[in-house]
Short mmCIF file of C-alpha atoms in Angstrom, two decimals:
data_model
loop_
_atom_site.label_atom_id
_atom_site.label_comp_id
_atom_site.label_asym_id
_atom_site.label_seq_id
_atom_site.Cartn_x
_atom_site.Cartn_y
_atom_site.Cartn_z
CA MET A 1 78.41 61.85 116.90
CA GLN A 2 80.36 59.34 114.90
CA ILE A 3 80.22 58.86 111.28
CA SER A 4 80.03 55.50 110.02
CA LEU A 5 82.83 54.49 107.03
CA THR A 6 79.69 54.02 104.68
CA GLU A 7 78.59 57.74 105.75
CA LEU A 8 82.02 58.97 104.79
CA LEU A 9 82.09 57.15 101.56
CA THR A 10 78.61 58.44 100.49
CA ASP A 11 80.09 62.09 101.55
CA VAL A 12 83.24 61.83 99.53
CA GLN A 13 81.46 60.21 96.69
CA ASN A 14 78.93 63.06 96.48
CA LEU A 15 81.89 65.45 96.83
CA GLY A 16 83.20 63.91 93.80
CA TYR A 17 80.16 64.11 91.89
CA GLY A 18 80.00 67.77 92.67
CA ALA A 19 83.40 68.58 91.74
CA PHE A 20 83.03 66.49 88.36
CA ILE A 21 79.97 68.68 87.86
CA LEU A 22 81.74 71.72 88.38
CA LEU A 23 84.42 70.76 86.03
CA CYS A 24 82.01 69.62 83.25
CA PHE A 25 80.14 73.03 83.30
CA TYR A 26 82.99 75.03 84.07
CA PRO A 27 83.24 76.48 80.44
CA ILE A 28 79.63 77.24 80.53
CA LEU A 29 80.05 78.90 84.15
CA GLY A 30 83.09 81.05 82.99
CA ALA A 31 81.23 82.20 79.83
CA MET A 32 78.36 83.55 82.16
CA ILE A 33 81.06 85.18 84.52
CA TRP A 34 82.73 86.77 81.79
CA PHE A 35 79.48 87.73 80.07
CA TRP A 36 78.31 89.67 83.49
CA GLY A 37 81.86 90.85 84.06
CA ALA A 38 81.69 92.59 80.57
CA THR A 39 78.18 94.02 81.41
CA SER A 40 79.74 95.34 84.73
CA TYR A 41 82.52 96.97 82.93
CA HIS A 42 80.02 99.03 81.05
CA LEU A 43 77.73 99.91 83.82
CA PHE A 44 79.73 100.41 86.91
CA LYS A 45 83.39 100.63 86.02
CA ARG A 46 84.50 104.31 86.52
CA ASP A 47 87.28 106.06 84.77
CA LYS A 48 87.32 103.91 81.67
CA GLY A 49 88.83 106.65 79.61
CA GLU A 50 86.98 105.51 76.27
CA ASN A 51 85.06 108.44 75.58
CA ASP A 52 86.81 111.33 77.10
CA TRP A 53 90.40 111.30 75.43
CA ARG A 54 91.74 114.33 73.99
CA ILE A 55 94.25 115.27 71.31
CA LEU A 56 97.65 116.15 72.94
CA GLN A 57 99.70 118.97 71.43
CA PRO A 58 103.44 118.07 70.40
CA SER A 59 104.59 120.27 73.34
CA GLU A 60 102.78 118.09 75.76
CA GLN A 61 103.35 114.75 74.15
CA PRO A 62 105.33 112.03 76.16
CA PHE A 63 108.19 110.59 74.01
CA VAL A 64 107.32 107.19 73.06
CA THR A 65 109.49 104.47 71.62
CA ILE A 66 107.87 102.02 69.32
CA MET A 67 109.75 98.89 69.57
CA ILE A 68 109.54 96.17 66.51
CA PRO A 69 111.03 93.07 67.04
CA ALA A 70 112.35 91.71 63.71
CA HIS A 71 113.53 88.12 63.10
CA ASN A 72 113.30 87.67 59.24
CA GLU A 73 110.49 90.08 58.77
CA GLU A 74 111.35 91.03 55.14
CA VAL A 75 107.77 90.34 53.87
CA MET A 76 105.80 92.92 56.09
CA LEU A 77 108.52 95.38 57.89
CA GLU A 78 108.82 98.01 55.26
CA SER A 79 105.08 98.45 55.06
CA THR A 80 104.63 98.42 58.98
CA ILE A 81 107.43 101.18 59.28
CA THR A 82 106.30 103.35 56.74
CA TYR A 83 102.70 103.25 57.98
CA LEU A 84 103.98 104.31 61.54
CA PHE A 85 105.53 107.12 60.28
CA GLU A 86 103.11 108.40 57.51
CA GLU A 87 99.88 107.62 59.20
CA LEU A 88 100.20 107.75 62.94
CA ASN A 89 98.55 111.05 64.32
CA TYR A 90 101.35 111.44 66.88
CA THR A 91 104.54 113.33 66.79
CA ASN A 92 106.81 112.88 69.52
CA PHE A 93 107.98 109.13 68.70
CA GLU A 94 110.98 107.15 67.60
CA VAL A 95 110.87 103.54 66.03
CA LEU A 96 113.60 101.16 67.40
CA VAL A 97 113.49 98.11 65.17
CA LEU A 98 115.32 94.96 67.18
CA ASN A 99 116.79 93.16 64.07
CA ASP A 100 116.83 89.76 65.97
CA GLY A 101 119.48 87.55 63.98
CA SER A 102 117.78 88.11 60.69
CA THR A 103 119.29 85.93 57.86
CA ASP A 104 117.23 87.70 55.08
CA ARG A 105 116.62 91.31 53.88
CA THR A 106 115.49 92.58 57.01
CA LYS A 107 118.73 94.48 57.84
CA ALA A 108 119.03 96.06 54.28
CA ILE A 109 115.50 96.95 54.49
CA ILE A 110 116.11 98.75 57.81
CA LEU A 111 119.07 100.74 56.62
CA GLU A 112 117.42 101.89 53.51
CA LEU A 113 114.30 103.36 55.69
CA GLU A 114 116.92 104.91 57.91
CA LYS A 115 117.67 107.35 54.96
CA ARG A 116 114.10 108.29 54.75
CA TYR A 117 113.31 108.26 58.42
CA PRO A 118 115.53 110.09 60.77
CA ARG A 119 113.88 109.04 63.69
CA LEU A 120 114.19 105.37 62.81
CA ARG A 121 117.20 103.44 64.49
CA MET A 122 118.37 99.64 64.32
CA LEU A 123 119.59 97.69 67.31
CA GLU A 124 121.25 94.65 65.78
CA VAL A 125 121.07 91.43 68.30
CA VAL A 126 123.43 89.06 67.00
CA ALA A 127 122.14 85.60 68.43
CA ASN A 128 118.51 85.41 67.93
CA LYS A 129 117.34 84.18 71.47
CA GLY A 130 113.43 85.18 71.30
CA LYS A 131 111.30 88.00 71.71
CA ALA A 132 111.85 88.92 75.41
CA HIS A 133 115.65 88.77 75.23
CA ALA A 134 115.52 91.48 72.38
CA PHE A 135 112.92 93.39 74.16
CA ASN A 136 114.98 93.63 77.20
CA ILE A 137 118.37 94.81 75.33
CA GLY A 138 116.21 97.23 73.31
CA THR A 139 114.54 98.71 76.73
CA PHE A 140 117.96 100.20 77.63
CA PHE A 141 118.51 101.66 74.42
CA ALA A 142 115.08 103.18 73.94
CA LYS A 143 115.03 107.04 74.33
CA GLY A 144 111.25 106.90 75.63
CA ASP A 145 109.69 106.88 78.65
CA TYR A 146 106.89 104.55 77.26
CA LEU A 147 107.28 101.71 75.16
CA LEU A 148 104.99 100.40 72.59
CA SER A 149 105.54 96.66 71.62
CA ASN A 150 104.53 96.38 67.91
CA ASP A 151 105.10 93.08 65.89
CA ALA A 152 106.37 93.72 62.45
CA ASP A 153 103.21 92.54 60.79
CA THR A 154 101.09 94.71 63.19
CA VAL A 155 99.49 98.27 62.52
CA PRO A 156 97.51 100.33 64.95
CA GLU A 157 94.95 102.69 64.41
CA PRO A 158 96.35 106.22 63.51
CA ASP A 159 95.00 107.62 66.57
CA ALA A 160 96.25 104.56 68.46
CA LEU A 161 99.40 106.35 70.51
CA MET A 162 97.20 109.69 70.95
CA LYS A 163 94.53 107.55 72.69
CA TYR A 164 97.08 105.43 74.71
CA MET A 165 98.83 108.28 75.92
CA ASN A 166 95.52 109.48 77.77
CA TYR A 167 95.18 106.73 79.99
CA PHE A 168 98.99 107.53 81.55
CA ILE A 169 98.53 111.49 81.52
CA HIS A 170 96.10 111.83 84.73
CA ASP A 171 97.23 111.95 88.09
CA ALA A 172 95.19 108.58 88.91
CA ASP A 173 97.20 107.07 86.47
CA LEU A 174 100.48 106.91 88.31
CA ASN A 175 100.23 103.30 89.03
CA THR A 176 99.35 102.25 85.34
CA ALA A 177 101.96 99.88 84.09
CA ALA A 178 100.82 99.17 80.65
CA VAL A 179 97.66 99.56 78.54
CA THR A 180 96.95 96.86 76.06
CA ALA A 181 94.36 97.48 73.09
CA ASN A 182 91.35 95.60 71.02
CA MET A 183 92.74 93.37 68.44
CA ASP A 184 91.64 92.81 64.87
CA VAL A 185 92.13 90.52 62.24
CA ALA A 186 93.66 91.57 59.02
CA ASN A 187 94.15 88.40 57.18
CA ARG A 188 90.39 87.52 56.79
CA THR A 189 90.94 85.14 53.30
CA THR A 190 91.01 81.97 55.04
CA LEU A 191 88.08 80.36 57.13
CA LEU A 192 90.81 79.76 59.75
CA GLY A 193 91.40 83.50 59.69
CA LYS A 194 87.58 84.64 59.77
CA SER A 195 87.07 82.06 62.41
CA GLN A 196 89.67 83.99 64.66
CA THR A 197 88.28 87.34 63.54
CA VAL A 198 85.23 86.25 65.92
CA GLU A 199 87.24 85.32 68.64
CA PHE A 200 89.35 88.39 68.82
CA SER A 201 87.03 91.05 67.91
CA SER A 202 84.24 89.85 70.42
CA ILE A 203 85.33 86.88 72.68
CA VAL A 204 88.86 88.21 73.53
CA GLY A 205 87.38 91.91 74.18
CA VAL A 206 84.42 90.33 76.42
CA ILE A 207 87.14 88.54 78.57
CA LYS A 208 89.14 91.50 78.99
CA ARG A 209 86.56 93.95 80.08
CA SER A 210 85.38 91.39 82.63
CA GLN A 211 89.08 90.79 83.92
CA THR A 212 89.62 94.65 84.11
CA ALA A 213 85.99 95.37 85.80
CA ILE A 214 87.14 93.28 88.60
CA ASN A 215 89.84 94.85 90.53
CA ASP A 216 91.90 96.09 87.52
CA SER A 217 93.25 92.45 86.80
CA MET A 218 94.15 91.08 83.73
CA TYR A 219 95.60 87.79 82.60
CA ALA A 220 97.61 88.96 79.78
CA TYR A 221 98.57 91.71 77.43
CA SER A 222 98.63 91.68 73.69
CA GLY A 223 102.27 90.77 72.62
CA ALA A 224 101.25 92.23 69.32
CA ASN A 225 100.52 95.95 70.30
CA THR A 226 100.69 97.20 73.89
CA LEU A 227 102.08 100.10 75.51
CA TYR A 228 104.29 100.02 78.71
CA ARG A 229 105.40 102.61 81.15
CA LYS A 230 109.40 102.03 80.86
CA SER A 231 109.91 102.60 84.54
CA LEU A 232 107.51 100.04 85.89
CA LEU A 233 108.64 97.60 83.02
CA MET A 234 112.33 97.60 84.66
CA ALA A 235 110.92 97.61 88.29
CA ALA A 236 109.33 94.37 87.64
CA GLY A 237 112.69 93.03 86.02
CA GLY A 238 111.70 93.34 82.44
CA PHE A 239 110.67 90.40 80.22
CA ARG A 240 111.22 86.96 81.45
CA GLN A 241 113.26 85.26 79.10
CA ASP A 242 112.82 81.72 80.44
CA ARG A 243 109.14 81.77 79.81
CA ALA A 244 107.11 80.81 76.65
CA THR A 245 104.98 83.73 76.49
CA GLU A 246 106.46 87.12 77.71
CA ASP A 247 103.27 89.05 77.48
CA ILE A 248 101.38 86.75 79.93
CA SER A 249 104.34 86.77 82.51
CA ILE A 250 104.85 90.41 82.22
CA ALA A 251 101.26 91.23 83.13
CA TRP A 252 101.23 88.91 86.00
CA ASP A 253 104.77 90.16 86.98
CA HIS A 254 103.16 93.77 87.06
CA GLN A 255 100.21 92.96 89.15
CA MET A 256 102.22 91.02 91.70
CA LEU A 257 104.30 94.27 91.99
CA GLY A 258 101.26 95.90 92.87
CA ALA A 259 101.02 97.81 89.46
CA VAL A 260 97.59 98.23 87.32
CA PRO A 261 97.03 96.73 83.78
CA ARG A 262 94.38 98.69 81.63
CA PHE A 263 92.53 97.73 78.68
CA ALA A 264 91.96 100.41 75.78
CA PRO A 265 88.83 99.08 74.05
CA ASN A 266 88.79 102.30 71.91
CA VAL A 267 92.30 101.65 70.66
CA ILE A 268 92.15 99.10 67.33
CA PHE A 269 95.47 97.43 66.02
CA HIS A 270 95.48 95.15 63.25
CA MET A 271 97.24 91.87 63.06
CA ASN A 272 97.95 88.88 61.21
CA VAL A 273 96.99 85.37 62.70
CA PRO A 274 98.09 81.60 61.79
CA GLU A 275 96.36 80.69 58.81
CA THR A 276 97.39 76.68 59.10
CA VAL A 277 96.00 74.29 61.53
CA LYS A 278 99.61 73.36 62.35
CA ASP A 279 100.72 76.91 63.13
CA LEU A 280 97.54 77.80 65.09
CA PHE A 281 98.11 74.61 67.19
CA HIS A 282 101.67 75.61 68.27
CA GLN A 283 100.28 79.12 69.00
CA ARG A 284 97.69 77.84 71.51
CA GLN A 285 100.04 75.16 72.64
CA ARG A 286 102.54 77.94 73.45
CA TRP A 287 99.90 80.14 75.09
CA ALA A 288 98.94 77.11 77.38
CA GLN A 289 102.55 76.43 78.23
CA GLY A 290 103.02 80.21 79.27
CA GLY A 291 99.88 80.19 81.11
CA THR A 292 100.68 77.38 83.28
CA GLU A 293 104.17 78.63 83.75
CA VAL A 294 102.93 81.68 85.35
CA TRP A 295 100.34 79.87 87.34
CA LEU A 296 102.91 77.70 88.91
CA ALA A 297 105.38 80.00 89.41
CA ASN A 298 103.00 82.34 91.34
CA PHE A 299 100.78 79.82 92.88
CA GLY A 300 102.86 79.92 96.28
CA GLY A 301 102.69 83.58 96.61
CA PHE A 302 98.94 83.57 96.34
CA VAL A 303 98.59 80.85 98.95
CA ARG A 304 101.35 82.19 101.48
CA HIS A 305 99.60 86.13 100.68
CA PRO A 306 95.95 86.02 99.67
CA PHE A 307 95.38 89.32 101.31
CA LYS A 308 98.26 91.18 99.73
CA HIS A 309 97.02 89.80 96.41
CA ARG A 310 93.72 89.80 96.82
CA TYR A 311 93.06 92.60 93.91
CA GLN A 312 94.24 89.64 91.61
CA PHE A 313 92.44 86.64 93.41
CA SER A 314 89.82 86.39 90.96
CA MET A 315 92.29 85.85 88.17
CA PHE A 316 94.28 83.51 90.17
CA ILE A 317 91.14 81.16 91.09
CA ASP A 318 89.83 81.44 87.18
CA THR A 319 93.28 80.22 85.97
CA THR A 320 93.30 77.65 88.71
CA LEU A 321 90.04 76.33 87.50
CA SER A 322 91.24 76.66 83.91
CA VAL A 323 94.31 74.55 84.44
CA ILE A 324 92.71 71.92 86.88
CA TRP A 325 89.75 71.80 83.92
CA ALA A 326 92.27 71.37 81.13
CA PHE A 327 94.22 68.54 82.90
CA PHE A 328 90.49 66.95 83.92
CA PHE A 329 89.48 67.09 80.18
CA MET A 330 92.67 65.40 78.87
CA ILE A 331 92.65 62.54 81.64
CA SER A 332 89.02 61.86 81.30
CA THR A 333 88.92 62.01 77.40
CA ALA A 334 91.95 59.42 77.45
CA ILE A 335 90.19 57.11 80.08
CA TYR A 336 86.98 57.41 78.22
CA LEU A 337 88.52 56.43 74.80
CA LEU A 338 90.68 53.69 76.49
CA THR A 339 87.25 52.27 77.80
CA ILE A 340 85.79 52.18 74.36
CA GLY A 341 88.83 50.56 72.82
CA VAL A 342 88.77 47.53 75.36
CA LEU A 343 85.19 47.20 74.96
CA ALA A 344 85.66 47.05 71.12
CA VAL A 345 88.40 44.53 71.39
CA ASN A 346 86.21 42.41 73.26
CA GLN A 347 83.14 43.22 70.97
CA GLN A 348 80.91 44.63 73.75
CA TRP A 349 78.76 46.56 71.61
CA SER A 350 75.91 46.85 73.75
CA THR A 351 77.90 48.36 76.34
CA ILE A 352 79.32 50.98 74.32
CA GLY A 353 75.89 51.81 73.20
CA ASN A 354 74.79 52.09 76.68
CA MET A 355 77.98 54.34 77.42
CA PHE A 356 76.93 56.76 74.40
CA GLN A 357 73.17 57.01 75.51
CA TYR A 358 74.53 57.49 79.22
CA SER A 359 76.39 60.33 78.12
CA LEU A 360 73.71 61.85 76.06
CA GLY A 361 71.57 61.31 78.96
CA ARG A 362 73.64 63.14 81.24
CA LEU A 363 73.88 66.06 78.74
#
């Protein structure tokens, strides 16, 4: 059976149209998958650990080190540390503040608070080389077998540590590497802050439920508040210092190692979000860079050993489509605007009008 060149070109063209439609509707398709995944989480996932947590007596509480990276955090640090010691319903913990090259009053505040709280320690990192660098140093000085990463402007709910530990104490939890919680926005005074409240309180929660419902995979931990098992953190090589986002990177490293990430929707922590468009842009740019870095770093592993990483393959496919869609959107938008610009220079207004009508008609 011979295929003519015309038929071959037609098949390629149809394939291109199919890929074009898939990429155009990928956000909608992704939202539908996330919705079904979140529904599956509630209906089918076992051992969620949300409703059967119990209060651990002081004698059975594992020791936890709360690590706070602090680079020029004089505004929020004192209130955060005071809250942790005064409000947490957990006894067996210490707070280790990583003074990461601060030039303000951060060090003086910590020294003053050390007089009030004996379980507060400070580790001085002379040169500021980023959060991952400070965490890696702090890991070797932490006394706890479990490490809670807690930003200087983040406060967990009073029962957070108690609920967190219930995800680690059972025999079936031996391979649990880390547990990340539900995010709540504390600074809701601006429109930008309020819009992110909707994002973190609903959309992010839906996505994390969807990801953990499928083979216990997770794209990223929360950098603001996540409890790590120290042994598996060190087994993964710690936090990568050459990546834009240490929380995304360590989540992938754990899963490539075969460890299990967990999502704790019953644990709430309150954090501050960017309140200016500039700060929000830089945050999302860093997230996009970090996600692309881990995808590129692990692409070969998934291609060479798909069965070995089968439990994370759904996450890999979703990330792959996200990266392709992002480049497709950027390139197609640039081509579209360039075409309109060329037509406008040549005063072909009718053609521009037809383009808009065609675009609206296709939608």
